[in-house]
Amino acid sequence: MPTALDLDREALVSWYSRNRRRSETIFDSVRPEAYESRPIPLRNPICFYEGHLPAFSVNTLVKRGLGEGGVDAELETLFERGIDPEDEEAVGGGQSAWPSRIAIRSYAAAADRKVLAALAGADIAAEENPVLAGGLAAYTVLEHEPMHQETLAYMLHRLRYDQKIRPAALAAARIGGEPPVRASAHVPAGHATLGADPGEIPFGWDNEFPSQRVEVGAFDIDVDSVTNRDFLEFVDAGGYEDETLWDEEGWEWRAAREVRHPLFWELHRGVWMWRGMWDLLPLPMAWPAYTSHAEAAAFARWRGRRLPTEAQFHRAAYGTPEGVERAQPWGDAPPDATRGHFDFAAADPVPVGSFPRGSSAWGVRDLVGNGWEWTSTVFAPFPGFEPMPSYPQYSADFFDGNHWVLKGASPATAKELVRRSLRNWFRGNYPYVYAKFRTVGSP
Ligand code: AVJ
Ligand code: FE
C-alpha cells in the first residue's frame, strides 16, 4: 500500500513543470488569429484547452481532493470539461466570447502556483480520502495534461500552415523509401492479461482495472502496420466505392462526408500528398496509413482479414513463446527513444519497422509507437470496473458502444503513458487521431 512517504514529491513537481512547459510551447505555436478557432468541429476551440489544463488540475487536486478553495470559480466551471458530441449539430452555439489569452494565462499562472504548492507540501496521498489515496488525484492531473497535448497536436495538425508558427529548429521528416515486404507472424494460442490490478502499477485510469486474463486462439498478424503504399492499393481498387466492405455506420459516414481517402492524404494536381504538421509532403509510402476505424476495418475486409481484438493485440505485443507476459513488447526495460516513435520524438510518423529494438517476442514491429492501433474491440468496462473517485466520468461517459479501443502509442504520446494496461478510445468515424492499424487472419 503506497503511503504519502512513497510519493517522490520532487519527481511530481518536476513532471508537472515539464508538462506545463510542453503545453506552453504548443500554445505558443498557434498564431493569435487562430487562438479561438476550432480546427476540429467536434472539439472545443484551441483556447479552451489552455484554460482546461490548469482548471482541471485545480478542480481535481485542490478542490475535489484537498477540499481547498480554487482560483476563479467562474473559469473553473467554464473550463471544466471537453466535449465529445455525436455530430456537429450537437455542438450548439457554444461560447461566444472566450477570455483573452492574457486572461487565460494569468488564471493559469495562479492555478499553477496552487497546484505546485499542493504537490510540494500538501497531504496529497491521504489514505482515508479516496480522491487522494495513493496519490490518485496528483497522478490524474499529471497524466491528464499529456493526453491533451496529444489532443492539441492532432488538432493543430488541421490548422493551415499560415495559422501556426514553425519551430526554429525542425528536423527533416524521415520519409524513407519503399516499405518492407509484407509479412505476417504466427502467434500460437495462449493467454493474455489485459489491464492491471490495483497496487500493481503506481497509477492507472479506471478503465484499466481490474486485470482480465483471457485465452486467445492462434492467429497470424501483420509484422508491420499497414502503410500508405498498402492503403493506396485499396484506394485504387475502389475500396471507397464498395459498400460491401464497410460496416453500416462506417458507410453512412463515408457517404455523408464523401470520404474518398484518409484525412491525412490530399490530392494535389493528381499527386497524392501527406498533410504533415509543418509541411505538405509527397505521400511517404513507408509511413503507416493514419485512418479512421471505419477505413481500417474496410481495408481489413478487402484483404479478407480483420482488425485484431484488444486481446490479440496484447498477445502479439506482450506474449512470449514461454508464456511469460512482458511489460512492454521489447521486454521489461522502460520506454525510451530506441524502442519506438513516441514521446513527441517528431510531429509526423517515421517509416514502419524503424525500431527493431521495439519488436515483440514474435517479431511484430511498431506495436507501441508511430501511431495508436485500432482494435475490433468496443470500449467497455472490465468486469469489476469502478469509476475513479478523482474523475468518475473519465471512462463511464464513453461506455456507449460507440467507441473502439486503441492500443500502443503515437508520436504525440508521452512516455509516461506508455504502459501495457493503458487503453485509448475513439469513435469509429473520428479521422483526426494519429491512428494506424494492422490486420489479423486465421493461421
Ligand atoms: C482518452 C484520449 C479519449 O481526449 O477524449 C482528456 C482523454 N478525457 N480529458 C479524450 C481525456 C478527458 C480522452 N481520451
Ligand atoms: Fe480533459
PDB file of N, CA and C in Angstrom, residues 179-187 219-227 230 286 288 299 303 305-306 308 313 316-317 329 351-356 358-370 373 436-441:
ATOM      1  N   PRO A 179       8.284   0.625 -48.574  1.00  0.00           N
ATOM      2  CA  PRO A 179       8.101  -0.110 -47.312  1.00  0.00           C
ATOM      3  C   PRO A 179       8.672  -1.523 -47.397  1.00  0.00           C
ATOM      4  N   PRO A 180       8.897  -2.149 -46.227  1.00  0.00           N
ATOM      5  CA  PRO A 180       9.358  -3.532 -46.230  1.00  0.00           C
ATOM      6  C   PRO A 180       8.333  -4.449 -46.905  1.00  0.00           C
ATOM      7  N   VAL A 181       8.798  -5.592 -47.383  1.00  0.00           N
ATOM      8  CA  VAL A 181       7.897  -6.571 -47.997  1.00  0.00           C
ATOM      9  C   VAL A 181       6.906  -7.056 -46.935  1.00  0.00           C
ATOM     10  N   ARG A 182       5.653  -7.211 -47.339  1.00  0.00           N
ATOM     11  CA  ARG A 182       4.613  -7.610 -46.402  1.00  0.00           C
ATOM     12  C   ARG A 182       4.893  -9.005 -45.831  1.00  0.00           C
ATOM     13  N   ALA A 183       4.731  -9.150 -44.533  1.00  0.00           N
ATOM     14  CA  ALA A 183       4.962 -10.446 -43.889  1.00  0.00           C
ATOM     15  C   ALA A 183       4.019 -10.583 -42.712  1.00  0.00           C
ATOM     16  N   SER A 184       3.743 -11.822 -42.302  1.00  0.00           N
ATOM     17  CA  SER A 184       2.941 -11.960 -41.098  1.00  0.00           C
ATOM     18  C   SER A 184       3.626 -12.905 -40.118  1.00  0.00           C
ATOM     19  N   ALA A 185       3.278 -12.745 -38.856  1.00  0.00           N
ATOM     20  CA  ALA A 185       3.864 -13.544 -37.782  1.00  0.00           C
ATOM     21  C   ALA A 185       2.780 -14.445 -37.214  1.00  0.00           C
ATOM     22  N   HIS A 186       3.178 -15.660 -36.847  1.00  0.00           N
ATOM     23  CA  HIS A 186       2.229 -16.595 -36.256  1.00  0.00           C
ATOM     24  C   HIS A 186       2.266 -16.457 -34.739  1.00  0.00           C
ATOM     25  N   VAL A 187       1.109 -16.328 -34.151  1.00  0.00           N
ATOM     26  CA  VAL A 187       1.027 -16.282 -32.684  1.00  0.00           C
ATOM     27  C   VAL A 187       0.174 -17.473 -32.241  1.00  0.00           C
ATOM     28  N   PHE A 219      -3.527 -17.136 -34.137  1.00  0.00           N
ATOM     29  CA  PHE A 219      -3.847 -16.230 -35.255  1.00  0.00           C
ATOM     30  C   PHE A 219      -2.544 -15.797 -35.905  1.00  0.00           C
ATOM     31  N   ASP A 220      -2.649 -15.209 -37.064  1.00  0.00           N
ATOM     32  CA  ASP A 220      -1.452 -14.559 -37.585  1.00  0.00           C
ATOM     33  C   ASP A 220      -1.717 -13.070 -37.753  1.00  0.00           C
ATOM     34  N   ILE A 221      -0.651 -12.310 -37.683  1.00  0.00           N
ATOM     35  CA  ILE A 221      -0.786 -10.841 -37.634  1.00  0.00           C
ATOM     36  C   ILE A 221       0.302 -10.203 -38.486  1.00  0.00           C
ATOM     37  N   ASP A 222      -0.051  -9.093 -39.111  1.00  0.00           N
ATOM     38  CA  ASP A 222       0.931  -8.358 -39.915  1.00  0.00           C
ATOM     39  C   ASP A 222       2.139  -7.962 -39.064  1.00  0.00           C
ATOM     40  N   VAL A 223       3.323  -8.202 -39.590  1.00  0.00           N
ATOM     41  CA  VAL A 223       4.547  -7.810 -38.888  1.00  0.00           C
ATOM     42  C   VAL A 223       4.636  -6.288 -38.800  1.00  0.00           C
ATOM     43  N   ASP A 224       4.238  -5.619 -39.875  1.00  0.00           N
ATOM     44  CA  ASP A 224       4.272  -4.158 -39.901  1.00  0.00           C
ATOM     45  C   ASP A 224       2.854  -3.597 -39.993  1.00  0.00           C
ATOM     46  N   SER A 225       2.709  -2.382 -39.536  1.00  0.00           N
ATOM     47  CA  SER A 225       1.430  -1.696 -39.690  1.00  0.00           C
ATOM     48  C   SER A 225       1.173  -1.476 -41.174  1.00  0.00           C
ATOM     49  N   VAL A 226      -0.092  -1.342 -41.522  1.00  0.00           N
ATOM     50  CA  VAL A 226      -0.478  -1.086 -42.917  1.00  0.00           C
ATOM     51  C   VAL A 226       0.073   0.285 -43.329  1.00  0.00           C
ATOM     52  N   THR A 227       0.758   0.300 -44.465  1.00  0.00           N
ATOM     53  CA  THR A 227       1.430   1.533 -44.910  1.00  0.00           C
ATOM     54  C   THR A 227       0.561   2.314 -45.897  1.00  0.00           C
ATOM     55  N   ASP A 230       0.328   0.299 -49.006  1.00  0.00           N
ATOM     56  CA  ASP A 230      -0.744  -0.703 -48.947  1.00  0.00           C
ATOM     57  C   ASP A 230      -2.105  -0.044 -49.150  1.00  0.00           C
ATOM     58  N   ALA A 286       6.258   4.523 -47.093  1.00  0.00           N
ATOM     59  CA  ALA A 286       6.656   3.634 -45.994  1.00  0.00           C
ATOM     60  C   ALA A 286       6.083   4.055 -44.643  1.00  0.00           C
ATOM     61  N   PRO A 288       3.085   4.584 -41.875  1.00  0.00           N
ATOM     62  CA  PRO A 288       1.814   3.917 -41.613  1.00  0.00           C
ATOM     63  C   PRO A 288       0.665   4.783 -42.122  1.00  0.00           C
ATOM     64  N   PHE A 299     -10.543  -1.745 -45.061  1.00  0.00           N
ATOM     65  CA  PHE A 299      -9.308  -2.249 -45.665  1.00  0.00           C
ATOM     66  C   PHE A 299      -9.080  -3.711 -45.264  1.00  0.00           C
ATOM     67  N   ARG A 303      -8.873  -7.146 -47.626  1.00  0.00           N
ATOM     68  CA  ARG A 303      -7.780  -8.109 -47.610  1.00  0.00           C
ATOM     69  C   ARG A 303      -8.248  -9.503 -47.195  1.00  0.00           C
ATOM     70  N   ARG A 305      -9.264 -10.102 -44.204  1.00  0.00           N
ATOM     71  CA  ARG A 305      -8.779 -10.224 -42.829  1.00  0.00           C
ATOM     72  C   ARG A 305      -9.614  -9.349 -41.897  1.00  0.00           C
ATOM     73  N   ARG A 306      -9.143  -9.182 -40.677  1.00  0.00           N
ATOM     74  CA  ARG A 306      -9.885  -8.397 -39.684  1.00  0.00           C
ATOM     75  C   ARG A 306      -8.915  -7.518 -38.910  1.00  0.00           C
ATOM     76  N   PRO A 308      -7.275  -6.708 -35.299  1.00  0.00           N
ATOM     77  CA  PRO A 308      -7.096  -7.528 -34.103  1.00  0.00           C
ATOM     78  C   PRO A 308      -8.052  -7.110 -32.989  1.00  0.00           C
ATOM     79  N   PHE A 313      -4.179  -8.067 -29.756  1.00  0.00           N
ATOM     80  CA  PHE A 313      -3.106  -7.072 -29.710  1.00  0.00           C
ATOM     81  C   PHE A 313      -2.178  -7.366 -28.528  1.00  0.00           C
ATOM     82  N   ALA A 316      -0.030 -10.402 -29.191  1.00  0.00           N
ATOM     83  CA  ALA A 316       1.028 -10.116 -30.175  1.00  0.00           C
ATOM     84  C   ALA A 316       2.103  -9.216 -29.581  1.00  0.00           C
ATOM     85  N   ALA A 317       1.686  -8.301 -28.706  1.00  0.00           N
ATOM     86  CA  ALA A 317       2.628  -7.308 -28.196  1.00  0.00           C
ATOM     87  C   ALA A 317       3.381  -7.808 -26.972  1.00  0.00           C
ATOM     88  N   PRO A 329       6.542  -4.585 -25.302  1.00  0.00           N
ATOM     89  CA  PRO A 329       6.821  -5.567 -26.362  1.00  0.00           C
ATOM     90  C   PRO A 329       8.266  -6.063 -26.341  1.00  0.00           C
ATOM     91  N   PRO A 351       9.088   5.766 -41.127  1.00  0.00           N
ATOM     92  CA  PRO A 351       8.787   4.526 -41.853  1.00  0.00           C
ATOM     93  C   PRO A 351       8.488   3.363 -40.901  1.00  0.00           C
ATOM     94  N   VAL A 352       7.564   2.498 -41.282  1.00  0.00           N
ATOM     95  CA  VAL A 352       7.272   1.326 -40.445  1.00  0.00           C
ATOM     96  C   VAL A 352       8.543   0.493 -40.303  1.00  0.00           C
ATOM     97  N   GLY A 353       8.664  -0.176 -39.175  1.00  0.00           N
ATOM     98  CA  GLY A 353       9.817  -1.056 -38.970  1.00  0.00           C
ATOM     99  C   GLY A 353      11.103  -0.330 -38.633  1.00  0.00           C
ATOM    100  N   SER A 354      11.004   0.938 -38.237  1.00  0.00           N
ATOM    101  CA  SER A 354      12.226   1.718 -37.939  1.00  0.00           C
ATOM    102  C   SER A 354      12.840   1.376 -36.584  1.00  0.00           C
ATOM    103  N   PHE A 355      12.114   0.605 -35.771  1.00  0.00           N
ATOM    104  CA  PHE A 355      12.597   0.358 -34.410  1.00  0.00           C
ATOM    105  C   PHE A 355      12.716  -1.125 -34.092  1.00  0.00           C
ATOM    106  N   PRO A 356      13.733  -1.794 -34.665  1.00  0.00           N
ATOM    107  CA  PRO A 356      13.891  -3.231 -34.386  1.00  0.00           C
ATOM    108  C   PRO A 356      14.023  -3.518 -32.884  1.00  0.00           C
ATOM    109  N   GLY A 358      12.301  -2.409 -30.665  1.00  0.00           N
ATOM    110  CA  GLY A 358      10.988  -2.350 -30.038  1.00  0.00           C
ATOM    111  C   GLY A 358      10.104  -3.533 -30.402  1.00  0.00           C
ATOM    112  N   SER A 359      10.639  -4.479 -31.172  1.00  0.00           N
ATOM    113  CA  SER A 359       9.830  -5.614 -31.634  1.00  0.00           C
ATOM    114  C   SER A 359       9.376  -6.504 -30.487  1.00  0.00           C
ATOM    115  N   SER A 360       8.241  -7.167 -30.694  1.00  0.00           N
ATOM    116  CA  SER A 360       7.724  -8.083 -29.674  1.00  0.00           C
ATOM    117  C   SER A 360       8.418  -9.437 -29.809  1.00  0.00           C
ATOM    118  N   ALA A 361       8.101 -10.347 -28.911  1.00  0.00           N
ATOM    119  CA  ALA A 361       8.727 -11.684 -28.904  1.00  0.00           C
ATOM    120  C   ALA A 361       8.457 -12.434 -30.204  1.00  0.00           C
ATOM    121  N   TRP A 362       7.391 -12.086 -30.910  1.00  0.00           N
ATOM    122  CA  TRP A 362       7.037 -12.769 -32.158  1.00  0.00           C
ATOM    123  C   TRP A 362       7.605 -12.037 -33.366  1.00  0.00           C
ATOM    124  N   GLY A 363       8.385 -10.985 -33.099  1.00  0.00           N
ATOM    125  CA  GLY A 363       8.955 -10.223 -34.206  1.00  0.00           C
ATOM    126  C   GLY A 363       7.979  -9.234 -34.834  1.00  0.00           C
ATOM    127  N   VAL A 364       6.907  -8.912 -34.124  1.00  0.00           N
ATOM    128  CA  VAL A 364       5.942  -7.930 -34.638  1.00  0.00           C
ATOM    129  C   VAL A 364       6.455  -6.532 -34.259  1.00  0.00           C
ATOM    130  N   ARG A 365       6.428  -5.621 -35.248  1.00  0.00           N
ATOM    131  CA  ARG A 365       7.117  -4.345 -35.073  1.00  0.00           C
ATOM    132  C   ARG A 365       6.153  -3.176 -34.848  1.00  0.00           C
ATOM    133  N   ASP A 366       6.671  -2.178 -34.159  1.00  0.00           N
ATOM    134  CA  ASP A 366       5.936  -0.896 -34.008  1.00  0.00           C
ATOM    135  C   ASP A 366       4.587  -1.039 -33.313  1.00  0.00           C
ATOM    136  N   LEU A 367       4.442  -2.022 -32.448  1.00  0.00           N
ATOM    137  CA  LEU A 367       3.151  -2.155 -31.769  1.00  0.00           C
ATOM    138  C   LEU A 367       2.929  -0.993 -30.812  1.00  0.00           C
ATOM    139  N   VAL A 368       4.024  -0.463 -30.303  1.00  0.00           N
ATOM    140  CA  VAL A 368       3.928   0.692 -29.410  1.00  0.00           C
ATOM    141  C   VAL A 368       4.727   1.838 -30.031  1.00  0.00           C
ATOM    142  N   GLY A 369       4.019   2.803 -30.555  1.00  0.00           N
ATOM    143  CA  GLY A 369       4.661   3.960 -31.185  1.00  0.00           C
ATOM    144  C   GLY A 369       4.311   4.074 -32.652  1.00  0.00           C
ATOM    145  N   ASN A 370       4.543   5.290 -33.196  1.00  0.00           N
ATOM    146  CA  ASN A 370       4.317   5.566 -34.626  1.00  0.00           C
ATOM    147  C   ASN A 370       2.840   5.614 -34.993  1.00  0.00           C
ATOM    148  N   GLU A 373      -2.989   1.971 -32.438  1.00  0.00           N
ATOM    149  CA  GLU A 373      -3.528   0.935 -33.324  1.00  0.00           C
ATOM    150  C   GLU A 373      -4.985   0.642 -32.986  1.00  0.00           C
ATOM    151  N   LYS A 436      -3.142   4.195 -36.629  1.00  0.00           N
ATOM    152  CA  LYS A 436      -2.847   3.279 -37.731  1.00  0.00           C
ATOM    153  C   LYS A 436      -3.494   1.938 -37.390  1.00  0.00           C
ATOM    154  N   PHE A 437      -3.151   0.911 -38.104  1.00  0.00           N
ATOM    155  CA  PHE A 437      -3.722  -0.407 -37.828  1.00  0.00           C
ATOM    156  C   PHE A 437      -2.910  -1.482 -38.526  1.00  0.00           C
ATOM    157  N   ARG A 438      -3.163  -2.709 -38.130  1.00  0.00           N
ATOM    158  CA  ARG A 438      -2.636  -3.876 -38.858  1.00  0.00           C
ATOM    159  C   ARG A 438      -3.750  -4.902 -38.889  1.00  0.00           C
ATOM    160  N   THR A 439      -3.589  -5.955 -39.646  1.00  0.00           N
ATOM    161  CA  THR A 439      -4.677  -6.925 -39.794  1.00  0.00           C
ATOM    162  C   THR A 439      -4.256  -8.295 -39.267  1.00  0.00           C
ATOM    163  N   VAL A 440      -5.271  -9.089 -38.936  1.00  0.00           N
ATOM    164  CA  VAL A 440      -5.035 -10.462 -38.488  1.00  0.00           C
ATOM    165  C   VAL A 440      -5.838 -11.431 -39.345  1.00  0.00           C
ATOM    166  N   GLY A 441      -5.413 -12.671 -39.355  1.00  0.00           N
ATOM    167  CA  GLY A 441      -6.126 -13.718 -40.047  1.00  0.00           C
ATOM    168  C   GLY A 441      -6.004 -15.019 -39.292  1.00  0.00           C
TER     169      GLY A 441
END
